[in-house]
Amino acid sequence: MAMEVGAEVKTGLKVYCSISEPLKVMISGAPASGKGTQCELICQKFGLVHISTGDLLRAEVSSGTEIGNKAKDFMNAGQLVPDEIVTAMVTARLSREDAKEKGWLLDGYPRSFSQAQSLEKMKIRPDIYIVLDVPDEILIDRCVGRRLDPVTGKIYHVKNFPPETEEIKARLVTRPDDTEEKVKSRLEIYKQNAEAISSTYSNILKKIDGNRPKEVVFEEIYSMLSQVQKDKVKPMKLGTTLESLNQASSGKDNWRGIPTRLNNIPHSREIRKYFYEDVLQATQRAINEGRTRLKVEINIPELNPEMDVYRIGTLMELVRVIALSFADDGKRVKVCVQGSMGEGALAGMPLQLAGTRKILEFMDWGDYGAMGNFINIGSIGAKEVDEQDDMFILVAPQNAVGNCIIDDLKAMTDAAENRPVILINPRLKDLPGSSGIMQTMGRDKRLEYAASFQSCYFFRLLYYMGTQYPIMGAIRMSYPYRYELYKRVDEPSGNEKYIILSTFPEKPNSDEINNAFLGKPRKEMGVDV
Ligand code: AP5
């Protein structure tokens, strides 16, 4: 994520920061429409990582790898290589650090509806989908006349772009799939698939006339990409983190307001989905900004172990959504749940976690073989940290009467070093020891350690003292925005809604909440410049 900072001095000091996310571009078009030629120019200007499935496959073929041997015959015949080979190759390449940092330019993928759907499922979406449009007869001439320089990778054409020197000319090669007959077959396959792929990206599709000099085509692409890049820069006043803490997230990230009917149990599928997505977005933002010690605290009735309606299935679903999303990004996620604790009469599992590990093991972890590969199940402790793990999700780690999880947790996070550890609904407060006396040994250190996890999502319903009906309001915080305080109001129509009363840089205490409900003005704590 690149950051630009500029300063403007007028009557007072004003500092503007902007965060620009890397560009994500897809380029498509019939064989020889000029994708490779334009990609070279785009990468020179925008510094994107060029991912061409054709080039990747040709490299595999020439190195004689297993993938290359499987792909060779399909390519030489001008047919598509089977999806599973190409998709695995592309997703592995997209998940590499350089593509995430610099942005990517995907060329030649997706080439079928199912490939487009694979990306959609993994939430891999470009900012723009460019289609180069060139008449058939021109395409055939371009293919038949195309020559490649095996040393530089540069693309030439015997008539349109002849090589600069005799030396280069002597070493040029022709692609085996560039005969007239094979080009016709490739063109046919392209046409069969083009419409279905375009429909997936219809809202970001830009068709460009590719039958013009390459510099003219590039000029148009350049101005489009510059515009997209500009749109991606989110202007911010003051320092990013400071400023973002001063903002409520309402109105951002397609947030749709707090769902109603939270007293209806079981929660509807929509409500559960809403919260899973809300938590996921906040977690992703925090991880993308390099945060590594995070906690999610979400306390809707089905996730509140103190309520009769607590459902472990809802907690498991939430964990699955988060874990699979990171696994889809190519991360190896270890989902950890503490084992039996304590000794003698006090041995056992915190009630909230009983059966959790079995459920995790038997859960449906998707059709892509994520389980055992990108998702692994573990316990809590230093020995659970393996070299290949990229991040850890800890399911409701908690102290049990007579036993403290914090030492194991600390050993684990020490071993994880700078890899992210996300605690989902942790309960790390001190509990009475077996003799009823508080465990005081090292208490301060333990509490300090528990507090070192940064909240990346917080949601709690508020009730009037001593009751659980009706709901009074809610507090929500979604990283990196402020804590938002909502009041639930009944509408004359019989519906209910949540209205925002105030926002806070830190979790509000009960006085602050009461004052906001009573309409008392609050001293603004945010920084305004
Ligand atoms: P791939 O390499 O992607 O081939 P393609 O899509 O058929 O595209 P080309 O590389 O032929 O053309 P291009 O559009 O890049 O044009 P270029 O810039 O070179 O894929 C090859 C094979 O791999 C496939 O057939 C398939 O088997 C397999 N494969 C790849 N991806 C797959 C996937 N996702 N799923 C399954 N299988 C997959 O230009 C062409 C010529 O025109 C050059 O000589 C150039 O100099 C010239 N030229 C370019 N622009 C201009 C211009 N503006 N004016 C005049 N001449 C121009």
Coordinates of N, CA and C in Angstrom, one line a residue, residues 214-417:
K214 N 0.0 0.6 -32.0 CA 0.1 0.2 -30.6 C 0.2 1.4 -29.7
E215 N 0.9 2.5 -30.1 CA 1.1 3.7 -29.2 C -0.3 4.3 -29.0
V216 N -1.1 4.3 -30.0 CA -2.4 5.0 -29.9 C -3.3 4.1 -28.9
V217 N -3.2 2.8 -29.1 CA -4.0 2.0 -28.2 C -3.5 2.2 -26.8
F218 N -2.2 2.3 -26.6 CA -1.7 2.4 -25.2 C -2.1 3.8 -24.6
E219 N -2.2 4.8 -25.4 CA -2.6 6.1 -24.9 C -3.9 6.0 -24.2
E220 N -4.8 5.3 -24.9 CA -6.2 5.2 -24.3 C -6.1 4.4 -23.0
I221 N -5.4 3.3 -23.1 CA -5.3 2.4 -21.9 C -4.7 3.3 -20.7
Y222 N -3.6 4.0 -21.1 CA -2.9 4.8 -20.1 C -3.9 5.8 -19.4
S223 N -4.7 6.5 -20.2 CA -5.6 7.4 -19.5 C -6.6 6.7 -18.7
M224 N -7.1 5.6 -19.1 CA -8.1 4.8 -18.3 C -7.5 4.4 -17.0
L225 N -6.3 3.8 -17.0 CA -5.6 3.3 -15.8 C -5.3 4.5 -14.9
S226 N -4.9 5.6 -15.4 CA -4.5 6.7 -14.6 C -5.8 7.2 -13.8
Q227 N -6.9 7.2 -14.5 CA -8.2 7.6 -13.9 C -8.5 6.6 -12.7
V228 N -8.4 5.3 -13.0 CA -8.7 4.3 -12.0 C -7.8 4.5 -10.8
Q229 N -6.5 4.7 -11.1 CA -5.6 4.9 -10.0 C -6.0 6.1 -9.2
K230 N -6.4 7.1 -9.8 CA -6.8 8.4 -9.1 C -8.0 8.1 -8.2
D231 N -8.9 7.3 -8.8 CA -10.2 7.0 -8.0 C -9.8 6.1 -6.8
K232 N -8.7 5.4 -6.9 CA -8.4 4.5 -5.8 C -7.7 5.2 -4.6
V233 N -7.2 6.4 -4.9 CA -6.6 7.1 -3.8 C -7.6 7.7 -2.9
K234 N -7.6 7.3 -1.6 CA -8.6 7.8 -0.7 C -7.9 9.0 0.0
P235 N -8.4 10.2 -0.2 CA -7.8 11.3 0.5 C -8.1 11.3 2.0
M236 N -7.2 11.7 2.8 CA -7.4 11.7 4.2 C -6.7 12.9 4.8
K237 N -7.3 13.5 5.8 CA -6.7 14.6 6.5 C -5.8 14.0 7.6
L238 N -4.7 14.6 7.8 CA -3.8 14.2 8.9 C -3.3 12.8 8.6
G239 N -2.6 12.2 9.7 CA -2.0 10.9 9.5 C -3.1 9.9 9.3
T240 N -2.8 8.9 8.5 CA -3.8 7.9 8.2 C -4.4 7.3 9.4
T241 N -3.6 6.8 10.3 CA -4.2 6.0 11.4 C -4.9 6.9 12.4
L242 N -4.3 8.0 12.7 CA -4.9 9.0 13.6 C -6.3 9.4 13.0
E243 N -6.2 9.8 11.7 CA -7.4 10.3 11.1 C -8.5 9.2 11.0
S244 N -8.1 8.1 10.6 CA -9.1 7.0 10.4 C -9.8 6.7 11.7
L245 N -9.0 6.9 12.8 CA -9.6 6.6 14.1 C -10.7 7.7 14.4
N246 N -10.6 8.8 13.7 CA -11.6 9.9 14.0 C -12.8 9.7 13.1
Q247 N -12.9 8.7 12.3 CA -14.0 8.6 11.4 C -14.9 7.4 11.9
A248 N -16.2 7.7 11.7 CA -17.1 6.6 11.9 C -17.0 5.8 10.6
S249 N -17.3 4.5 10.6 CA -17.2 3.7 9.4 C -18.5 3.8 8.6
S250 N -19.5 4.3 9.2 CA -20.8 4.4 8.5 C -20.6 5.0 7.2
G251 N -21.2 4.5 6.1 CA -21.1 5.1 4.8 C -19.9 4.6 4.1
K252 N -19.1 3.9 4.7 CA -17.9 3.3 4.0 C -18.1 1.8 3.8
D253 N -17.3 1.3 2.9 CA -17.2 -0.2 2.7 C -18.6 -0.8 2.5
N254 N -19.5 -0.1 1.9 CA -20.8 -0.6 1.7 C -21.5 -1.1 3.0
W255 N -21.2 -0.4 4.1 CA -21.8 -0.8 5.3 C -23.3 -0.5 5.3
R256 N -24.1 -1.5 5.7 CA -25.5 -1.3 5.5 C -26.3 -1.0 6.8
G257 N -25.6 -0.5 7.8 CA -26.3 -0.3 9.1 C -26.6 -1.5 9.9
I258 N -26.8 -1.3 11.2 CA -27.0 -2.5 12.0 C -28.3 -3.2 11.7
P259 N -28.2 -4.6 11.5 CA -29.4 -5.3 11.2 C -30.4 -5.3 12.3
T260 N -31.7 -5.3 12.0 CA -32.7 -5.3 13.1 C -33.1 -6.7 13.4
R261 N -34.0 -6.8 14.4 CA -34.6 -8.1 14.8 C -33.5 -8.9 15.4
L262 N -32.6 -8.3 16.2 CA -31.5 -9.1 16.8 C -32.0 -9.9 18.0
N263 N -33.3 -9.6 18.5 CA -33.8 -10.4 19.5 C -34.5 -11.6 19.1
N264 N -34.6 -11.8 17.7 CA -35.3 -13.0 17.2 C -34.2 -14.1 17.1
I265 N -34.5 -15.2 17.8 CA -33.6 -16.3 17.9 C -34.3 -17.5 17.3
P266 N -33.6 -18.4 16.5 CA -32.3 -18.2 16.1 C -32.2 -17.0 15.1
H267 N -31.0 -16.4 15.0 CA -30.8 -15.3 14.1 C -31.0 -15.8 12.7
S268 N -31.5 -14.9 11.8 CA -31.7 -15.3 10.5 C -30.3 -15.5 9.8
R269 N -30.3 -16.2 8.7 CA -29.1 -16.4 7.9 C -28.5 -15.1 7.5
E270 N -29.4 -14.1 7.1 CA -28.9 -12.8 6.7 C -28.2 -12.1 7.8
I271 N -28.7 -12.2 9.0 CA -28.1 -11.5 10.1 C -26.7 -12.1 10.4
R272 N -26.6 -13.4 10.3 CA -25.3 -14.1 10.6 C -24.4 -13.7 9.5
K273 N -24.8 -13.7 8.3 CA -24.0 -13.4 7.1 C -23.5 -12.0 7.3
Y274 N -24.4 -11.1 7.7 CA -24.0 -9.7 7.8 C -22.8 -9.5 8.8
F275 N -22.9 -10.2 9.9 CA -21.9 -10.0 10.9 C -20.6 -10.7 10.5
Y276 N -20.7 -11.9 9.8 CA -19.5 -12.5 9.3 C -18.7 -11.6 8.4
E277 N -19.5 -11.0 7.5 CA -18.8 -10.1 6.5 C -18.2 -8.8 7.2
D278 N -19.0 -8.3 8.2 CA -18.5 -7.1 8.9 C -17.2 -7.4 9.6
V279 N -17.2 -8.5 10.3 CA -16.0 -8.9 11.0 C -14.8 -9.2 10.0
L280 N -15.1 -9.9 8.9 CA -14.1 -10.2 7.9 C -13.4 -8.9 7.4
Q281 N -14.3 -8.0 7.0 CA -13.7 -6.8 6.4 C -12.8 -6.0 7.3
A282 N -13.2 -5.9 8.6 CA -12.4 -5.3 9.6 C -11.0 -6.0 9.8
T283 N -11.1 -7.3 9.9 CA -9.9 -8.1 10.1 C -9.0 -8.0 8.9
Q284 N -9.6 -8.0 7.7 CA -8.7 -7.9 6.5 C -8.0 -6.6 6.5
R285 N -8.7 -5.5 6.8 CA -8.1 -4.2 6.8 C -6.9 -4.1 7.8
A286 N -7.2 -4.7 9.0 CA -6.1 -4.7 10.0 C -4.9 -5.5 9.5
I287 N -5.1 -6.7 9.0 CA -4.0 -7.5 8.6 C -3.3 -6.8 7.4
N288 N -4.0 -6.3 6.5 CA -3.4 -5.6 5.3 C -2.5 -4.4 5.7
E289 N -2.9 -3.9 6.9 CA -2.1 -2.7 7.4 C -0.9 -3.2 8.3
G290 N -0.7 -4.5 8.3 CA 0.4 -5.1 9.0 C 0.2 -5.3 10.5
R291 N -1.0 -5.2 11.0 CA -1.3 -5.5 12.4 C -1.2 -7.0 12.7
T292 N -0.6 -7.4 13.8 CA -0.3 -8.8 14.0 C -1.0 -9.4 15.3
R293 N -1.4 -8.5 16.2 CA -2.0 -9.1 17.4 C -3.4 -8.5 17.5
L294 N -4.4 -9.3 17.1 CA -5.7 -8.7 17.0 C -6.7 -9.5 17.8
K295 N -7.8 -8.8 18.2 CA -8.9 -9.5 18.8 C -10.2 -9.0 18.2
V296 N -11.1 -10.0 18.1 CA -12.5 -9.7 17.6 C -13.4 -10.0 18.8
E297 N -14.2 -9.0 19.1 CA -15.2 -9.3 20.2 C -16.6 -9.0 19.6
I298 N -17.3 -10.0 19.5 CA -18.7 -9.9 18.9 C -19.7 -10.6 19.8
N299 N -20.7 -9.8 20.2 CA -21.5 -10.3 21.3 C -23.0 -10.3 20.9
I300 N -23.3 -10.7 19.7 CA -24.8 -10.8 19.4 C -25.3 -12.0 20.2
P301 N -26.6 -12.1 20.5 CA -27.1 -13.2 21.4 C -26.6 -14.6 21.0
E302 N -26.5 -15.0 19.8 CA -26.0 -16.4 19.5 C -24.6 -16.6 19.7
L303 N -23.8 -15.4 19.9 CA -22.4 -15.6 20.2 C -22.1 -15.2 21.6
N304 N -23.1 -15.1 22.4 CA -22.9 -14.7 23.8 C -23.1 -15.9 24.7
P305 N -22.0 -16.5 25.2 CA -22.1 -17.7 26.0 C -22.9 -17.5 27.3
E306 N -23.1 -16.3 27.7 CA -23.9 -16.1 28.9 C -25.4 -16.2 28.6
M307 N -25.8 -16.2 27.4 CA -27.2 -16.3 27.1 C -27.6 -17.7 26.7
D308 N -28.8 -18.1 27.0 CA -29.3 -19.4 26.7 C -29.3 -19.7 25.2
V309 N -29.3 -18.7 24.4 CA -29.4 -18.9 23.0 C -28.1 -19.0 22.3
Y310 N -27.0 -19.1 23.1 CA -25.7 -19.2 22.6 C -25.6 -20.5 21.6
R311 N -25.0 -20.3 20.5 CA -24.9 -21.4 19.5 C -23.4 -21.6 19.1
I312 N -22.8 -22.7 19.4 CA -21.5 -22.9 19.0 C -21.3 -22.9 17.5
G313 N -22.4 -23.3 16.8 CA -22.3 -23.4 15.3 C -22.1 -22.0 14.7
T314 N -22.6 -21.0 15.3 CA -22.5 -19.6 14.8 C -21.0 -19.2 15.0
L315 N -20.4 -19.5 16.1 CA -19.0 -19.2 16.3 C -18.1 -19.9 15.3
M316 N -18.5 -21.2 15.0 CA -17.7 -21.9 14.1 C -17.8 -21.4 12.7
E317 N -19.0 -21.0 12.3 CA -19.2 -20.4 11.0 C -18.4 -19.1 10.8
L318 N -18.4 -18.3 11.9 CA -17.6 -17.1 11.8 C -16.2 -17.4 11.6
V319 N -15.7 -18.3 12.3 CA -14.2 -18.7 12.2 C -14.0 -19.2 10.8
R320 N -14.9 -20.0 10.3 CA -14.7 -20.6 9.0 C -14.6 -19.5 7.9
V321 N -15.5 -18.5 8.0 CA -15.5 -17.4 7.0 C -14.2 -16.7 7.0
I322 N -13.7 -16.4 8.2 CA -12.5 -15.6 8.3 C -11.3 -16.5 7.7
A323 N -11.2 -17.7 8.2 CA -10.1 -18.6 7.9 C -10.1 -18.8 6.4
L324 N -11.3 -19.2 5.8 CA -11.3 -19.5 4.3 C -10.9 -18.3 3.5
S325 N -11.3 -17.1 4.0 CA -11.0 -15.9 3.2 C -9.5 -15.7 3.1
F326 N -8.8 -15.9 4.2 CA -7.4 -15.7 4.2 C -6.7 -16.9 3.4
A327 N -7.3 -18.1 3.6 CA -6.8 -19.2 2.8 C -6.9 -19.0 1.3
D328 N -8.0 -18.4 0.9 CA -8.2 -18.1 -0.5 C -7.2 -17.1 -1.0
D329 N -6.6 -16.3 -0.1 CA -5.6 -15.4 -0.5 C -4.2 -16.1 -0.5
G330 N -4.2 -17.4 -0.3 CA -3.0 -18.1 -0.4 C -2.3 -18.2 1.0
K331 N -2.9 -17.8 2.1 CA -2.3 -17.9 3.4 C -2.6 -19.3 4.0
R332 N -1.6 -19.8 4.7 CA -1.8 -21.1 5.5 C -2.3 -20.7 6.9
V333 N -3.5 -21.0 7.1 CA -4.1 -20.5 8.4 C -4.3 -21.7 9.4
K334 N -3.8 -21.5 10.6 CA -4.0 -22.5 11.6 C -5.1 -22.0 12.5
V335 N -6.2 -22.8 12.6 CA -7.3 -22.5 13.5 C -7.1 -23.3 14.8
C336 N -7.0 -22.6 15.9 CA -6.6 -23.2 17.1 C -7.7 -23.1 18.2
V337 N -7.9 -24.3 18.9 CA -8.8 -24.2 20.0 C -8.1 -25.0 21.2
Q338 N -8.2 -24.4 22.3 CA -7.5 -24.9 23.5 C -8.0 -26.3 23.8
G339 N -7.1 -27.2 24.3 CA -7.5 -28.5 24.7 C -7.9 -28.5 26.1
S340 N -8.1 -29.7 26.7 CA -8.5 -29.8 28.1 C -7.4 -29.2 29.0
M341 N -7.9 -28.5 30.0 CA -6.9 -27.9 30.9 C -7.1 -28.4 32.3
G342 N -6.1 -28.1 33.1 CA -6.2 -28.4 34.5 C -5.9 -29.8 34.8
E343 N -5.9 -30.1 36.1 CA -5.6 -31.5 36.6 C -6.6 -31.9 37.6
G344 N -6.7 -33.2 37.8 CA -7.6 -33.8 38.9 C -9.0 -33.4 38.7
A345 N -9.7 -32.9 39.8 CA -11.1 -32.6 39.7 C -11.4 -31.5 38.8
L346 N -10.4 -30.6 38.6 CA -10.6 -29.4 37.8 C -10.2 -29.6 36.3
A347 N -9.9 -30.8 35.9 CA -9.5 -31.0 34.5 C -10.8 -30.9 33.7
G348 N -10.6 -30.3 32.5 CA -11.8 -30.2 31.6 C -11.6 -29.0 30.7
M349 N -12.7 -28.8 30.0 CA -12.7 -27.9 28.9 C -13.7 -26.7 29.3
P350 N -13.3 -25.5 29.0 CA -14.4 -24.4 29.3 C -15.6 -24.8 28.5
L351 N -16.8 -24.6 29.2 CA -18.0 -25.0 28.6 C -18.3 -24.5 27.2
Q352 N -17.9 -23.3 27.0 CA -18.1 -22.7 25.7 C -17.4 -23.4 24.5
L353 N -16.3 -24.1 24.9 CA -15.5 -24.8 23.9 C -15.7 -26.3 23.7
A354 N -16.6 -26.8 24.6 CA -16.8 -28.3 24.5 C -17.2 -28.7 23.1
G355 N -16.5 -29.7 22.6 CA -16.8 -30.3 21.3 C -16.3 -29.4 20.1
T356 N -15.7 -28.3 20.4 CA -15.3 -27.4 19.3 C -14.3 -28.0 18.3
R357 N -13.3 -28.7 18.9 CA -12.3 -29.2 18.0 C -12.9 -30.2 17.0
K358 N -13.8 -31.1 17.6 CA -14.4 -32.1 16.7 C -15.2 -31.4 15.6
I359 N -15.9 -30.4 16.0 CA -16.8 -29.7 15.0 C -15.9 -29.1 13.9
L360 N -14.8 -28.5 14.3 CA -13.8 -27.9 13.4 C -13.3 -29.0 12.4
E361 N -13.0 -30.1 12.9 CA -12.4 -31.2 12.1 C -13.4 -31.7 11.1
F362 N -14.7 -31.7 11.5 CA -15.7 -32.3 10.6 C -16.4 -31.3 9.7
M363 N -16.1 -30.0 9.9 CA -16.8 -29.0 9.2 C -16.5 -29.1 7.7
D364 N -17.3 -28.5 6.9 CA -17.1 -28.5 5.4 C -16.2 -27.3 5.2
W365 N -15.0 -27.6 4.7 CA -14.0 -26.5 4.5 C -13.8 -26.3 3.0
G366 N -14.9 -26.5 2.2 CA -14.9 -26.1 0.8 C -14.4 -27.2 -0.1
D367 N -14.6 -26.9 -1.4 CA -14.3 -28.0 -2.4 C -12.9 -27.9 -2.9
Y368 N -12.1 -27.0 -2.4 CA -10.8 -26.8 -3.0 C -9.7 -27.5 -2.2
G369 N -10.1 -28.4 -1.3 CA -9.1 -29.1 -0.6 C -8.3 -28.2 0.4
A370 N -9.0 -27.2 0.9 CA -8.3 -26.3 1.8 C -7.8 -27.0 3.0
M371 N -8.7 -27.9 3.6 CA -8.3 -28.5 4.8 C -7.1 -29.4 4.7
G372 N -6.2 -29.2 5.6 CA -4.9 -30.0 5.6 C -3.9 -29.4 4.7
N373 N -4.3 -28.3 4.0 CA -3.4 -27.7 3.1 C -3.3 -26.2 3.6
F374 N -4.3 -25.4 3.2 CA -4.3 -24.0 3.6 C -4.9 -23.8 5.0
I375 N -5.7 -24.8 5.4 CA -6.4 -24.7 6.8 C -5.9 -25.9 7.6
N376 N -5.4 -25.6 8.8 CA -5.0 -26.7 9.7 C -5.6 -26.4 11.0
I377 N -5.9 -27.5 11.8 CA -6.5 -27.3 13.1 C -5.4 -27.6 14.1
G378 N -5.4 -26.8 15.1 CA -4.4 -27.0 16.2 C -4.9 -26.6 17.5
S379 N -4.0 -26.7 18.5 CA -4.4 -26.3 19.8 C -3.6 -25.0 20.2
I380 N -3.6 -24.7 21.5 CA -2.9 -23.4 21.8 C -1.6 -23.7 22.6
G381 N -0.5 -23.2 22.1 CA 0.8 -23.4 22.8 C 1.9 -23.3 21.8
A382 N 3.1 -23.1 22.3 CA 4.2 -22.8 21.4 C 4.5 -23.9 20.4
K383 N 4.2 -25.2 20.8 CA 4.5 -26.3 19.9 C 3.6 -26.4 18.7
E384 N 2.5 -25.6 18.8 CA 1.5 -25.6 17.7 C 2.0 -24.8 16.5
V385 N 3.0 -24.0 16.7 CA 3.4 -23.0 15.7 C 4.4 -23.7 14.7
D386 N 4.0 -24.0 13.5 CA 4.9 -24.6 12.5 C 5.4 -23.6 11.6
E387 N 6.5 -23.9 11.0 CA 7.2 -23.0 10.1 C 6.3 -22.5 9.0
Q388 N 5.5 -23.5 8.4 CA 4.7 -23.2 7.2 C 3.5 -22.4 7.5
D389 N 3.1 -22.2 8.8 CA 1.9 -21.5 9.2 C 2.1 -20.0 8.9
D390 N 1.1 -19.4 8.2 CA 1.2 -17.9 7.9 C 0.5 -17.1 9.0
M391 N -0.6 -17.7 9.6 CA -1.3 -16.9 10.6 C -2.1 -17.9 11.4
F392 N -2.6 -17.3 12.5 CA -3.3 -18.2 13.5 C -4.6 -17.5 13.9
I393 N -5.7 -18.4 14.0 CA -6.9 -17.9 14.5 C -7.2 -18.7 15.7
L394 N -7.4 -18.0 16.9 CA -7.6 -18.7 18.1 C -9.0 -18.6 18.5
V395 N -9.7 -19.7 18.6 CA -11.2 -19.7 18.9 C -11.4 -19.5 20.4
A396 N -12.0 -18.4 20.7 CA -12.4 -18.1 22.1 C -11.5 -18.6 23.2
P397 N -10.2 -18.2 23.1 CA -9.3 -18.6 24.2 C -9.7 -18.0 25.5
Q398 N -9.7 -18.9 26.6 CA -10.3 -18.3 27.8 C -9.7 -19.0 29.0
N399 N -9.6 -18.3 30.1 CA -9.2 -18.9 31.4 C -10.4 -19.7 31.9
A400 N -10.0 -20.8 32.6 CA -11.0 -21.6 33.2 C -10.8 -21.6 34.7
V401 N -11.8 -21.9 35.5 CA -11.6 -21.8 36.9 C -10.4 -22.7 37.3
G402 N -9.5 -22.1 38.0 CA -8.3 -22.9 38.4 C -7.2 -23.0 37.4
N403 N -7.4 -22.5 36.2 CA -6.4 -22.6 35.2 C -6.4 -21.4 34.3
C404 N -5.1 -21.0 34.0 CA -4.9 -19.8 33.2 C -4.3 -20.1 31.8
I405 N -5.0 -19.6 30.8 CA -4.5 -20.0 29.4 C -3.4 -19.0 29.0
I406 N -3.2 -17.9 29.7 CA -2.3 -16.9 29.2 C -0.9 -17.3 29.0
D407 N -0.3 -18.1 29.8 CA 1.1 -18.5 29.6 C 1.2 -19.3 28.3
D408 N 0.3 -20.2 28.0 CA 0.3 -21.0 26.8 C 0.2 -20.0 25.6
L409 N -0.7 -19.1 25.8 CA -1.0 -18.1 24.7 C 0.2 -17.3 24.4
K410 N 0.9 -16.9 25.5 CA 2.0 -16.0 25.3 C 3.2 -16.8 24.6
A411 N 3.4 -18.0 25.1 CA 4.4 -18.8 24.4 C 4.1 -19.0 23.0
M412 N 2.8 -19.1 22.6 CA 2.5 -19.3 21.2 C 2.7 -18.1 20.4
T413 N 2.3 -16.9 21.0 CA 2.5 -15.7 20.2 C 4.0 -15.4 20.1
D414 N 4.8 -15.7 21.1 CA 6.2 -15.5 21.0 C 6.8 -16.3 19.8
A415 N 6.3 -17.6 19.8 CA 6.8 -18.5 18.7 C 6.3 -18.0 17.3
A416 N 5.1 -17.4 17.3 CA 4.6 -16.9 16.0 C 5.3 -15.7 15.5
E417 N 6.1 -15.0 16.4 CA 6.8 -13.8 16.0 C 6.0 -12.8 15.3

